Amino acid sequence: MARAIIVVIDSFGIGYSPDAVDFGDVGANTLANLSRAYFEETGKRIDLPNLSALGLIKACQQASNQEFPYQGQEPSKGAYGFAQEISTGKDTPSGHWEMAGVPVLFDWGYFTNKDNSFPKSLTDSINQATGFEGMLGNCHASGTEILNRLGEEHIKIGLPICYTSADSVFQIAAHEEHFGLDNLYKYCETVRELLGDLNIGRVIARPFVGDNADNFTRTGNRRDYSVLPPAPTVLDKISTAGTHVISVGKIADIFAHQGIDEKTKATGLDALFDATLNHINTAQDNSLIFTNLVNFDQDFGHRRDAVGYARELEALDLRIPELLGALSDDDVLFLTADHGCDPTWPGTEHTREYVPIIAYHNKIDSVNLGNRTTFADLGQSIAELFNVEAMDYGTSFLPELFKK
């Protein structure tokens, strides 16, 4: 029976979407713009031959109607297209839930004030419930900047660093040794409970290590505390029907551990990729392996490191043959993304973009899937593949993958 592998290249947008004007993102294009920046800084064209063969470059050109510096080839195998998000936000839960067949059609709650971001009533409740006399931060910030600014003070006085962003998040950074990982998780769980009706999508534990601002580094022990999706996702449906659903990376956290049967954590592109390969080599028939490659987003997109992003893409491309070679004849691989995060774009936030839809099995020729009007087309395809009740949103492209 079929197995499916979904690999989310976190933040890998391929051109601003029609509603990008509502988000201030007209002109954003994560792949094209980082390719130009890489060429301008290094004099080299980004080299993605394996992803190009699967149709990635062609999908980006179709989504954005533009050429850009790249090194690759025309599509020769696999199905390729580009998908538009219909969820109201450009955040991680919205993107993942929509690709699992449940778009977010309500408005998230946000902390919009750049300073003193959290209401006093909330911070008072948090302090009382946790026993701390206060918190550091209480502002909009990027994860690396706030560690450089407040990490040493945090170690000295012991207060957690709390901050937010343009996303619907409450983030807490704390030193793994001085504050303690278990204490950080407990603090986050308390905050999650106290957010109540504010409709904040995630509380994120951001542990770090290091001695001073010069060497503070976030660790792989991040944990996301998400609210539940507003309806059962395709993961819930296939898991209930007997499919073994495996999470690699932060997938389980994003789905509030619903519809997940097995979880594997890993840190870094190679470790996440290796964990995915290990599951492909060992998972039973009738399994879904769902991986998020978070480093593209957190290490390069948000940090506006176009060259680093390009090199990480080249590193991923080099490993694509391993992934394809591990597939059995009944396996179907899907590569996609959850939103954009153009490293050349002003600020440090996500960008509203189309995402790639790439699908592959061992007997497929090159197929152009074109413009998919919602990420939920992937969830609908998964529902059809595993023969469960159709989702309320999306159109399956599975028939396109198995044309005779």
XYZ file of C-alpha atoms in Angstrom:
404
model
C 0.000 0.000 0.000
C 1.160 3.553 -0.717
C 3.461 5.606 1.450
C 3.728 9.381 1.175
C 6.583 11.675 2.139
C 5.957 15.409 2.530
C 9.014 17.645 2.902
C 8.314 21.289 3.751
C 11.171 23.609 2.808
C 10.175 26.121 5.465
C 9.732 29.668 4.081
C 10.588 28.777 0.472
C 8.375 31.162 -1.500
C 8.607 31.451 -5.281
C 6.890 34.747 -6.066
C 4.505 37.209 -4.459
C 0.876 36.147 -4.582
C -2.055 38.202 -5.949
C -3.064 39.395 -2.468
C 0.505 40.382 -1.489
C -0.502 44.046 -1.654
C -2.559 43.489 1.507
C 0.604 42.374 3.306
C 3.055 44.926 1.882
C 4.862 42.156 -0.008
C 4.476 43.082 -3.673
C 7.839 42.264 -5.247
C 8.856 39.577 -2.759
C 10.217 36.363 -4.264
C 12.325 34.264 -1.934
C 13.952 32.056 -4.598
C 14.444 34.615 -7.364
C 15.625 37.436 -5.109
C 18.060 35.341 -3.083
C 19.428 33.986 -6.375
C 20.108 37.513 -7.584
C 21.682 38.507 -4.270
C 23.859 35.393 -4.339
C 24.998 36.181 -7.888
C 25.731 39.812 -7.042
C 27.787 38.926 -3.964
C 29.635 35.835 -5.193
C 29.555 36.112 -8.982
C 28.134 32.577 -9.076
C 24.744 31.369 -10.199
C 22.844 29.263 -7.708
C 23.299 25.608 -8.660
C 20.149 23.477 -8.166
C 20.287 20.817 -10.901
C 18.250 18.177 -9.085
C 15.473 20.497 -7.963
C 15.515 22.058 -11.439
C 14.981 18.649 -13.006
C 11.933 18.226 -10.782
C 10.530 21.522 -12.083
C 11.370 23.969 -9.282
C 12.858 26.709 -11.475
C 10.082 26.402 -14.044
C 7.462 26.654 -11.282
C 9.092 29.833 -9.964
C 9.240 31.358 -13.430
C 5.568 30.565 -13.982
C 4.559 31.924 -10.575
C 6.504 35.167 -10.947
C 6.708 35.543 -14.741
C 10.385 36.486 -14.547
C 13.813 35.112 -15.234
C 16.640 35.117 -12.704
C 20.218 33.861 -12.405
C 20.278 30.108 -11.848
C 22.197 27.048 -12.835
C 19.983 24.126 -13.718
C 18.060 22.301 -16.372
C 14.585 22.020 -17.808
C 12.081 19.770 -15.993
C 12.593 16.125 -16.876
C 10.812 14.175 -14.138
C 8.154 14.825 -11.527
C 5.133 17.100 -11.366
C 5.566 20.787 -10.628
C 3.348 23.788 -10.005
C 2.764 26.689 -7.653
C 0.123 27.149 -4.974
C -1.588 30.222 -3.539
C -2.534 30.534 0.118
C -6.133 31.367 1.012
C -5.597 31.516 4.781
C -5.759 34.971 6.316
C -2.189 34.927 7.628
C 1.288 34.150 6.310
C 2.385 32.227 9.380
C 3.548 28.680 10.034
C 0.328 27.135 11.426
C -1.821 28.703 8.707
C 0.420 27.370 5.948
C 0.736 23.866 7.373
C -2.920 23.508 8.336
C -3.999 24.674 4.892
C -1.704 22.177 3.154
C -3.345 19.545 5.383
C -6.757 20.606 4.070
C -7.856 23.094 6.748
C -7.233 26.730 5.784
C -7.345 29.396 8.483
C -10.219 31.652 7.447
C -10.467 33.547 10.735
C -8.232 36.351 11.979
C -5.514 35.461 14.458
C -4.922 37.624 17.473
C -1.758 39.711 17.357
C 0.354 41.819 19.687
C 0.683 44.897 17.508
C 2.526 47.329 19.797
C 6.245 47.330 19.001
C 7.130 48.113 22.628
C 5.221 47.015 25.709
C 3.651 44.516 23.348
C 1.801 42.424 25.914
C -1.173 43.858 27.843
C -0.394 44.594 31.492
C -3.246 42.371 32.599
C -1.580 39.473 30.767
C 1.937 40.107 32.093
C 0.571 40.483 35.634
C -1.225 37.148 35.288
C 1.901 35.472 33.911
C 4.095 36.825 36.702
C 1.630 35.745 39.351
C 1.170 32.258 37.903
C 4.879 31.613 37.312
C 6.283 33.287 40.412
C 8.619 35.583 38.484
C 8.793 39.271 39.338
C 8.787 40.323 35.699
C 10.087 39.580 32.236
C 12.656 41.000 29.860
C 11.804 42.198 26.392
C 8.029 42.614 26.075
C 8.508 43.877 22.518
C 8.721 42.983 18.845
C 12.128 41.535 18.030
C 14.023 39.019 15.962
C 15.302 35.988 17.819
C 18.985 36.694 17.314
C 18.804 40.426 17.972
C 17.026 40.035 21.289
C 19.539 37.450 22.508
C 22.395 39.812 21.683
C 20.630 42.617 23.496
C 19.183 40.851 26.543
C 20.871 37.448 26.829
C 23.565 38.522 29.284
C 21.060 40.365 31.467
C 18.843 37.277 31.428
C 21.707 35.141 32.751
C 22.505 37.731 35.418
C 19.009 38.314 36.855
C 17.167 35.152 35.796
C 14.078 36.666 34.157
C 12.804 35.075 30.938
C 13.020 36.985 27.658
C 9.524 37.399 26.194
C 8.898 38.855 22.762
C 6.654 38.675 19.717
C 6.616 39.561 16.022
C 4.218 40.250 13.180
C 3.049 36.644 13.540
C 0.510 35.481 16.095
C 3.130 34.337 18.609
C 4.311 34.707 22.187
C 7.985 33.666 22.263
C 10.074 32.939 25.343
C 13.855 32.688 25.172
C 15.816 31.262 28.094
C 19.262 29.793 28.685
C 19.204 25.994 28.840
C 21.659 25.794 31.739
C 21.041 28.944 33.770
C 17.238 28.940 33.446
C 16.737 25.254 32.729
C 14.988 23.577 29.812
C 12.240 22.043 31.949
C 11.595 25.412 33.584
C 11.305 27.028 30.152
C 8.785 24.434 28.983
C 6.766 24.811 32.164
C 6.749 28.599 31.774
C 5.542 28.255 28.170
C 2.778 25.861 29.175
C 1.572 28.368 31.749
C 1.581 31.194 29.207
C -0.327 29.000 26.746
C -3.070 28.483 29.316
C -3.259 32.188 30.175
C -3.618 33.444 26.600
C -7.261 32.420 26.749
C -9.477 34.242 24.266
C -6.659 36.283 22.696
C -6.490 33.694 19.877
C -2.691 33.644 19.722
C -1.568 30.851 17.414
C 1.615 29.710 19.131
C 3.722 29.998 22.239
C 7.298 29.135 21.278
C 10.061 28.018 23.626
C 13.381 29.371 22.329
C 16.198 27.804 24.392
C 19.761 28.946 23.836
C 23.289 28.330 25.099
C 26.504 30.343 25.260
C 28.437 32.579 27.633
C 27.906 36.034 26.152
C 26.413 37.962 23.255
C 29.266 36.910 20.990
C 28.417 33.201 21.145
C 24.750 32.848 22.110
C 23.205 30.126 19.955
C 19.657 28.818 19.843
C 19.454 25.037 20.254
C 17.345 22.352 18.647
C 15.195 22.016 21.768
C 12.697 24.543 20.506
C 9.107 23.610 21.263
C 5.930 25.096 19.805
C 2.684 25.148 21.794
C -0.017 25.545 19.178
C -3.757 25.860 19.404
C -5.709 23.111 17.697
C -6.629 23.424 14.017
C -10.248 24.567 13.586
C -11.277 21.231 12.018
C -9.839 17.724 11.607
C -6.927 17.788 9.167
C -6.090 15.092 6.662
C -3.579 13.826 9.245
C -6.434 13.165 11.677
C -8.423 11.369 8.996
C -5.701 9.090 7.715
C -4.377 8.321 11.207
C -7.862 7.332 12.373
C -8.183 5.141 9.279
C -4.979 3.275 10.146
C -2.202 5.161 8.346
C 0.931 5.557 10.467
C 1.712 9.299 10.544
C 5.320 10.208 11.349
C 6.448 13.733 12.247
C 10.043 14.827 11.642
C 11.091 18.161 13.137
C 8.444 20.567 14.379
C 5.462 19.113 12.496
C 3.933 17.515 15.603
C 4.111 20.818 17.501
C 2.462 22.712 14.629
C -0.500 20.326 14.652
C -0.725 20.303 18.473
C 0.244 16.610 18.269
C -3.121 15.752 16.674
C -3.105 13.110 13.938
C 0.510 12.186 14.735
C 1.504 8.625 15.651
C 5.297 8.933 15.891
C 7.625 11.891 16.455
C 11.302 12.439 15.673
C 13.181 15.612 16.591
C 16.413 16.649 14.903
C 18.553 19.771 14.594
C 19.911 21.096 11.310
C 19.301 20.287 7.656
C 21.433 17.149 7.518
C 19.986 15.689 10.729
C 16.412 16.366 9.605
C 17.166 14.903 6.184
C 18.853 11.843 7.713
C 15.874 11.279 10.016
C 13.549 11.445 7.016
C 15.664 8.937 5.085
C 15.745 6.622 8.090
C 11.964 6.607 8.272
C 11.678 5.998 4.518
C 13.979 3.013 4.926
C 12.089 1.573 7.910
C 8.471 2.775 7.823
C 5.782 0.241 7.113
C 3.417 0.368 4.175
C 0.472 2.745 4.622
C 2.618 5.448 6.258
C 2.953 9.207 5.911
C 6.287 10.853 6.738
C 5.931 14.610 7.252
C 9.124 16.681 7.610
C 9.735 20.387 8.170
C 13.170 21.795 7.267
C 12.988 24.730 9.660
C 16.520 26.038 9.193
C 15.752 27.756 5.906
C 13.315 30.001 7.779
C 14.919 30.535 11.177
C 18.576 30.635 10.179
C 18.464 32.410 6.829
C 15.069 33.873 5.953
C 14.419 35.726 9.190
C 18.089 36.654 9.490
C 18.008 38.111 5.969
C 20.993 36.012 4.919
C 20.476 35.525 1.180
C 23.873 33.942 0.561
C 23.450 31.505 3.440
C 19.967 30.622 2.212
C 21.325 29.952 -1.285
C 24.097 27.710 0.013
C 21.628 25.780 2.175
C 19.461 25.232 -0.906
C 22.486 23.940 -2.803
C 23.227 21.585 0.102
C 19.648 20.312 -0.021
C 19.842 19.878 -3.792
C 22.932 17.685 -3.451
C 20.945 15.294 -1.254
C 17.847 15.055 -3.449
C 19.198 11.948 -5.299
C 19.425 10.174 -1.920
C 15.777 10.968 -1.279
C 14.607 9.810 -4.702
C 16.759 6.702 -4.506
C 15.212 5.654 -1.203
C 11.668 5.593 -2.603
C 9.946 2.346 -3.419
C 7.726 2.080 -6.480
C 4.563 2.777 -4.462
C 5.948 5.838 -2.638
C 4.977 9.400 -3.536
C 7.174 12.351 -2.548
C 5.849 15.897 -2.162
C 8.065 18.990 -1.785
C 6.434 22.277 -0.810
C 6.626 25.257 1.571
C 4.380 26.980 4.107
C 4.976 30.672 3.199
C 7.764 32.907 1.968
C 10.547 34.632 3.886
C 12.444 36.635 1.282
C 15.905 37.330 2.741
C 16.227 40.461 0.585
C 12.948 41.952 1.793
C 12.775 44.817 4.356
C 12.278 43.754 7.946
C 12.574 40.222 9.266
C 9.076 38.795 8.754
C 7.500 36.246 6.444
C 6.406 37.270 2.953
C 3.103 36.494 1.230
C 4.085 34.273 -1.683
C 3.191 31.349 -3.835
C 4.886 28.119 -2.758
C 6.184 25.298 -4.958
C 4.235 22.092 -5.385
C 6.537 19.297 -6.538
C 5.517 15.647 -6.614
C 7.484 12.589 -7.646
C 7.199 8.821 -7.913
C 9.442 6.379 -9.705
C 7.290 6.051 -12.823
C 6.343 9.674 -13.438
C 7.245 11.802 -16.424
C 7.442 15.600 -16.260
C 3.977 17.045 -15.550
C 3.004 20.708 -15.241
C 0.427 21.093 -12.454
C 0.100 24.838 -13.075
C -1.470 27.294 -10.655
C -3.061 25.625 -7.630
C -5.560 27.997 -6.008
C -4.997 26.744 -2.460
C -2.354 24.876 -0.469
C -5.231 22.510 0.404
C -4.809 20.791 -2.963
C -2.008 18.850 -1.282
C -4.255 17.705 1.569
C -6.945 16.667 -0.885
C -4.365 14.656 -2.843
C -3.237 12.943 0.364
C -6.853 12.124 1.229
C -7.329 10.504 -2.174
C -4.016 8.652 -1.967
C -4.960 7.039 1.354
C -8.611 6.566 0.384
C -10.257 8.579 3.160
C -13.187 10.988 3.067
C -12.489 14.063 0.960
C -11.523 17.323 2.613
C -13.808 20.373 2.435
C -11.149 22.407 0.602
C -8.806 21.744 -2.272
C -8.715 19.810 -5.531
C -6.659 16.647 -5.761
C -3.901 16.583 -8.366
C -3.263 12.884 -7.793
C -4.777 11.866 -11.168
C -2.180 14.088 -12.872
C 0.608 12.103 -11.205
C -0.544 8.739 -12.514
C -1.551 9.527 -16.083
C -1.054 6.585 -18.373
